[in-house]
PDB file of C-alpha atoms in Angstrom:
ATOM      1  CA  MET A  15    -162.861 105.785 -83.873  1.00 52.00           C
ATOM      2  CA  GLN A  16    -161.249 103.046 -85.947  1.00 67.00           C
ATOM      3  CA  ASP A  17    -157.954 101.453 -84.989  1.00 71.00           C
ATOM      4  CA  ARG A  18    -155.520 102.854 -87.551  1.00 66.00           C
ATOM      5  CA  SER A  19    -152.545 100.805 -86.408  1.00 68.00           C
ATOM      6  CA  LEU A  20    -153.277  98.082 -88.969  1.00 76.00           C
ATOM      7  CA  ARG A  21    -154.127 100.417 -91.857  1.00 76.00           C
ATOM      8  CA  ILE A  22    -151.823 100.111 -94.840  1.00 81.00           C
ATOM      9  CA  PRO A  23    -151.373 103.310 -96.876  1.00 77.00           C
ATOM     10  CA  SER A  24    -152.097 103.147-100.598  1.00 84.00           C
ATOM     11  CA  ASP A  25    -149.374 103.549-103.223  1.00 87.00           C
ATOM     12  CA  ASP A  26    -150.674 107.063-103.940  1.00 86.00           C
ATOM     13  CA  GLU A  27    -150.482 107.994-100.250  1.00 80.00           C
ATOM     14  CA  ILE A  28    -146.926 106.672-100.008  1.00 75.00           C
ATOM     15  CA  ALA A  29    -145.920 108.618-103.119  1.00 78.00           C
ATOM     16  CA  ALA A  30    -147.443 111.806-101.674  1.00 77.00           C
ATOM     17  CA  ILE A  31    -145.604 111.320 -98.359  1.00 71.00           C
ATOM     18  CA  ASN A  32    -142.335 110.685-100.176  1.00 71.00           C
ATOM     19  CA  ALA A  33    -142.792 113.753-102.386  1.00 71.00           C
ATOM     20  CA  GLN A  34    -143.398 115.931 -99.350  1.00 67.00           C
ATOM     21  CA  HIS A  35    -140.797 114.554 -96.962  1.00 64.00           C
ATOM     22  CA  LEU A  36    -137.994 112.955 -98.969  1.00 67.00           C
ATOM     23  CA  ILE A  37    -135.794 115.228-100.970  1.00 70.00           C
ATOM     24  CA  GLU A  38    -133.314 114.538-103.704  1.00 71.00           C
ATOM     25  CA  THR A  39    -130.771 116.878-105.159  1.00 82.00           C
ATOM     26  CA  PRO A  40    -128.874 116.465-108.398  1.00 88.00           C
ATOM     27  CA  LEU A  41    -125.323 115.363-107.700  1.00 94.00           C
ATOM     28  CA  LYS A  42    -122.177 116.791-109.183  1.00 96.00           C
ATOM     29  CA  PRO A  43    -118.578 116.423-108.023  1.00 97.00           C
ATOM     30  CA  ALA A  44    -118.102 117.936-104.580  1.00 98.00           C
ATOM     31  CA  ASP A  45    -115.133 118.912-102.462  1.00 98.00           C
ATOM     32  CA  LEU A  46    -116.361 116.912 -99.463  1.00 98.00           C
ATOM     33  CA  LEU A  47    -118.608 113.970 -98.679  1.00 98.00           C
ATOM     34  CA  PHE A  48    -120.089 114.394 -95.196  1.00 98.00           C
ATOM     35  CA  VAL A  49    -120.971 110.942 -93.860  1.00 98.00           C
ATOM     36  CA  PHE A  50    -123.288 111.213 -90.874  1.00 97.00           C
ATOM     37  CA  GLY A  51    -122.785 108.362 -88.398  1.00 96.00           C
ATOM     38  CA  THR A  52    -125.165 105.478 -87.836  1.00 92.00           C
ATOM     39  CA  ARG A  53    -125.399 102.058 -86.214  1.00 89.00           C
ATOM     40  CA  VAL A  54    -128.509 100.789 -87.958  1.00 88.00           C
ATOM     41  CA  ASP A  55    -127.526 100.754 -91.632  1.00 89.00           C
ATOM     42  CA  VAL A  56    -123.741 100.821 -91.683  1.00 94.00           C
ATOM     43  CA  ALA A  57    -123.396  98.548 -94.729  1.00 95.00           C
ATOM     44  CA  GLU A  58    -125.762 100.685 -96.813  1.00 95.00           C
ATOM     45  CA  ARG A  59    -124.041 103.893 -95.706  1.00 96.00           C
ATOM     46  CA  VAL A  60    -120.633 102.476 -96.582  1.00 98.00           C
ATOM     47  CA  ASP A  61    -121.901 101.175 -99.946  1.00 97.00           C
ATOM     48  CA  ALA A  62    -123.158 104.649-100.833  1.00 96.00           C
ATOM     49  CA  ALA A  63    -119.962 106.369 -99.658  1.00 98.00           C
ATOM     50  CA  VAL A  64    -117.746 103.988-101.617  1.00 98.00           C
ATOM     51  CA  ARG A  65    -119.915 104.349-104.733  1.00 97.00           C
ATOM     52  CA  LEU A  66    -119.699 108.145-104.530  1.00 97.00           C
ATOM     53  CA  TRP A  67    -115.916 107.931-104.100  1.00 97.00           C
ATOM     54  CA  ARG A  68    -115.475 105.537-107.030  1.00 97.00           C
ATOM     55  CA  ASP A  69    -117.737 107.696-109.211  1.00 97.00           C
ATOM     56  CA  GLY A  70    -115.453 110.653-108.521  1.00 97.00           C
ATOM     57  CA  LEU A  71    -118.112 112.667-106.723  1.00 98.00           C
ATOM     58  CA  ALA A  72    -115.993 113.554-103.675  1.00 95.00           C
ATOM     59  CA  ARG A  73    -112.299 114.372-103.250  1.00 92.00           C
ATOM     60  CA  TRP A  74    -112.437 114.182 -99.450  1.00 98.00           C
ATOM     61  CA  SER A  75    -114.772 112.630 -96.882  1.00 98.00           C
ATOM     62  CA  ILE A  76    -115.474 113.249 -93.251  1.00 98.00           C
ATOM     63  CA  VAL A  77    -117.136 110.597 -91.134  1.00 98.00           C
ATOM     64  CA  SER A  78    -118.788 111.904 -87.988  1.00 98.00           C
ATOM     65  CA  GLY A  79    -120.231 109.871 -85.132  1.00 97.00           C
ATOM     66  CA  GLY A  80    -119.411 109.026 -81.552  1.00 97.00           C
ATOM     67  CA  VAL A  81    -119.593 105.947 -79.365  1.00 96.00           C
ATOM     68  CA  THR A  82    -123.076 104.551 -78.845  1.00 88.00           C
ATOM     69  CA  PRO A  83    -124.272 101.902 -76.379  1.00 86.00           C
ATOM     70  CA  GLY A  84    -123.239  98.372 -77.178  1.00 85.00           C
ATOM     71  CA  ASP A  85    -119.815  99.062 -78.658  1.00 89.00           C
ATOM     72  CA  HIS A  86    -116.604 100.715 -77.498  1.00 94.00           C
ATOM     73  CA  ARG A  87    -115.832 101.958 -81.029  1.00 96.00           C
ATOM     74  CA  SER A  88    -117.220 105.170 -82.436  1.00 97.00           C
ATOM     75  CA  GLU A  89    -119.545 105.191 -85.428  1.00 97.00           C
ATOM     76  CA  CYS A  90    -116.765 107.071 -87.200  1.00 98.00           C
ATOM     77  CA  GLU A  91    -114.243 104.325 -86.511  1.00 98.00           C
ATOM     78  CA  ILE A  92    -116.594 101.588 -87.739  1.00 97.00           C
ATOM     79  CA  ILE A  93    -117.675 103.393 -90.914  1.00 98.00           C
ATOM     80  CA  LYS A  94    -114.208 104.636 -91.839  1.00 98.00           C
ATOM     81  CA  ALA A  95    -112.674 101.175 -91.419  1.00 98.00           C
ATOM     82  CA  ALA A  96    -115.310  99.716 -93.730  1.00 98.00           C
ATOM     83  CA  MET A  97    -114.743 102.459 -96.316  1.00 98.00           C
ATOM     84  CA  VAL A  98    -110.984 101.868 -96.242  1.00 98.00           C
ATOM     85  CA  ALA A  99    -111.501  98.096 -96.540  1.00 98.00           C
ATOM     86  CA  ARG A 100    -113.483  98.813 -99.718  1.00 97.00           C
ATOM     87  CA  GLY A 101    -110.760 100.948-101.271  1.00 97.00           C
ATOM     88  CA  VAL A 102    -111.228 104.543-100.142  1.00 98.00           C
ATOM     89  CA  PRO A 103    -107.782 105.894 -99.133  1.00 98.00           C
ATOM     90  CA  ALA A 104    -107.611 106.381 -95.355  1.00 98.00           C
ATOM     91  CA  GLU A 105    -105.744 109.672 -95.778  1.00 98.00           C
ATOM     92  CA  ARG A 106    -108.746 111.081 -97.687  1.00 98.00           C
ATOM     93  CA  ILE A 107    -111.181 110.433 -94.812  1.00 98.00           C
ATOM     94  CA  LEU A 108    -111.308 112.973 -91.992  1.00 98.00           C
ATOM     95  CA  GLU A 109    -112.570 111.782 -88.607  1.00 98.00           C
ATOM     96  CA  GLU A 110    -114.899 113.150 -85.912  1.00 98.00           C
ATOM     97  CA  HIS A 111    -115.488 110.745 -82.977  1.00 98.00           C
ATOM     98  CA  ARG A 112    -117.648 112.624 -80.434  1.00 97.00           C
ATOM     99  CA  ALA A 113    -120.989 113.524 -82.040  1.00 97.00           C
ATOM    100  CA  GLN A 114    -124.179 112.067 -80.625  1.00 96.00           C
ATOM    101  CA  ASN A 115    -126.671 113.875 -82.889  1.00 95.00           C
ATOM    102  CA  THR A 116    -126.875 115.777 -86.169  1.00 94.00           C
ATOM    103  CA  GLY A 117    -126.103 119.153 -84.617  1.00 95.00           C
ATOM    104  CA  GLU A 118    -122.983 117.780 -82.974  1.00 96.00           C
ATOM    105  CA  ASN A 119    -121.981 116.034 -86.215  1.00 97.00           C
ATOM    106  CA  VAL A 120    -121.737 119.432 -87.860  1.00 97.00           C
ATOM    107  CA  ILE A 121    -120.469 121.485 -84.901  1.00 97.00           C
ATOM    108  CA  PHE A 122    -117.701 119.015 -84.019  1.00 98.00           C
ATOM    109  CA  SER A 123    -116.734 118.369 -87.661  1.00 98.00           C
ATOM    110  CA  LEU A 124    -116.247 121.970 -88.751  1.00 98.00           C
ATOM    111  CA  PRO A 125    -112.976 122.471 -86.810  1.00 98.00           C
ATOM    112  CA  VAL A 126    -111.673 119.153 -88.183  1.00 98.00           C
ATOM    113  CA  ILE A 127    -112.503 120.209 -91.741  1.00 98.00           C
ATOM    114  CA  ASP A 128    -111.037 123.657 -91.169  1.00 98.00           C
ATOM    115  CA  ALA A 129    -107.772 122.275 -89.774  1.00 98.00           C
ATOM    116  CA  ALA A 130    -107.325 119.761 -92.597  1.00 98.00           C
ATOM    117  CA  LEU A 131    -108.686 121.601 -95.618  1.00 98.00           C
ATOM    118  CA  GLY A 132    -109.685 125.125 -94.614  1.00 98.00           C
ATOM    119  CA  LEU A 133    -113.421 125.842 -94.627  1.00 97.00           C
ATOM    120  CA  SER A 134    -112.970 128.502 -97.295  1.00 97.00           C
ATOM    121  CA  ASN A 135    -111.424 125.873 -99.602  1.00 98.00           C
ATOM    122  CA  VAL A 136    -114.561 123.727 -99.524  1.00 98.00           C
ATOM    123  CA  GLY A 137    -117.185 124.983-101.951  1.00 97.00           C
ATOM    124  CA  SER A 138    -119.561 122.021-102.012  1.00 97.00           C
ATOM    125  CA  VAL A 139    -120.607 119.155 -99.754  1.00 97.00           C
ATOM    126  CA  ILE A 140    -122.614 116.008-100.359  1.00 96.00           C
ATOM    127  CA  CYS A 141    -124.543 114.953 -97.238  1.00 95.00           C
ATOM    128  CA  LEU A 142    -124.961 111.202 -96.761  1.00 96.00           C
ATOM    129  CA  GLY A 143    -127.318 109.917 -94.087  1.00 92.00           C
ATOM    130  CA  ASN A 144    -130.665 108.257 -93.384  1.00 87.00           C
ATOM    131  CA  SER A 145    -133.524 108.995 -95.763  1.00 80.00           C
ATOM    132  CA  GLY A 146    -135.969 109.481 -92.883  1.00 78.00           C
ATOM    133  CA  THR A 147    -133.992 112.399 -91.516  1.00 82.00           C
ATOM    134  CA  ALA A 148    -132.583 113.593 -94.827  1.00 82.00           C
ATOM    135  CA  ARG A 149    -133.864 117.161 -94.597  1.00 82.00           C
ATOM    136  CA  ARG A 150    -132.078 117.627 -91.290  1.00 88.00           C
ATOM    137  CA  TYR A 151    -128.564 117.182 -92.736  1.00 91.00           C
ATOM    138  CA  PRO A 152    -128.357 120.076 -95.211  1.00 90.00           C
ATOM    139  CA  MET A 153    -130.482 122.286 -92.940  1.00 90.00           C
ATOM    140  CA  THR A 154    -128.158 121.741 -89.986  1.00 94.00           C
ATOM    141  CA  LEU A 155    -125.114 122.169 -92.180  1.00 93.00           C
ATOM    142  CA  HIS A 156    -126.597 125.404 -93.535  1.00 92.00           C
ATOM    143  CA  ARG A 157    -127.198 126.750 -90.033  1.00 93.00           C
ATOM    144  CA  HIS A 158    -123.518 126.426 -89.140  1.00 95.00           C
ATOM    145  CA  TRP A 159    -121.872 126.712 -92.578  1.00 94.00           C
ATOM    146  CA  PRO A 160    -124.176 128.710 -94.873  1.00 93.00           C
ATOM    147  CA  GLU A 161    -121.471 129.527 -97.418  1.00 95.00           C
ATOM    148  CA  VAL A 162    -120.987 125.976 -98.701  1.00 96.00           C
ATOM    149  CA  GLY A 163    -123.146 124.441-101.440  1.00 94.00           C
ATOM    150  CA  LYS A 164    -125.074 121.413-100.231  1.00 94.00           C
ATOM    151  CA  MET A 165    -126.268 118.274-102.001  1.00 93.00           C
ATOM    152  CA  LEU A 166    -128.040 115.279-100.523  1.00 90.00           C
ATOM    153  CA  VAL A 167    -127.885 111.531-101.049  1.00 86.00           C
TER     154      VAL A 167
END
């Protein structure tokens, strides 16, 4: 058997993988931008969140993510501070500081959203996260909040 560790996929193979595994949804203005926490691409996540805010695609945001090794601050705290520094009003960003995975992001965020906005008042959500795990965000959100419309960045 050949060692495949050095094999480079062709452009056609990459396109086929992307078509099968990466999903895109058309965006329209949403009631809520759900920012899933991260440590690896904070600047890119913040850039996307700020762009969506400035483009008028979200009236509210929630940032969800707990403390991870190497920092005493939560992912939420880090991402929200960067969003605010770039012009998103702090009072328009809801916070969830405990989640350690996608399921917890959703489970722990729903009561925060409900208390601040009322779940029944949110008709649509844009999910913002890593492209490699993109399918997981709307699927997890759908499992716990099937009534809301979901879009994906």
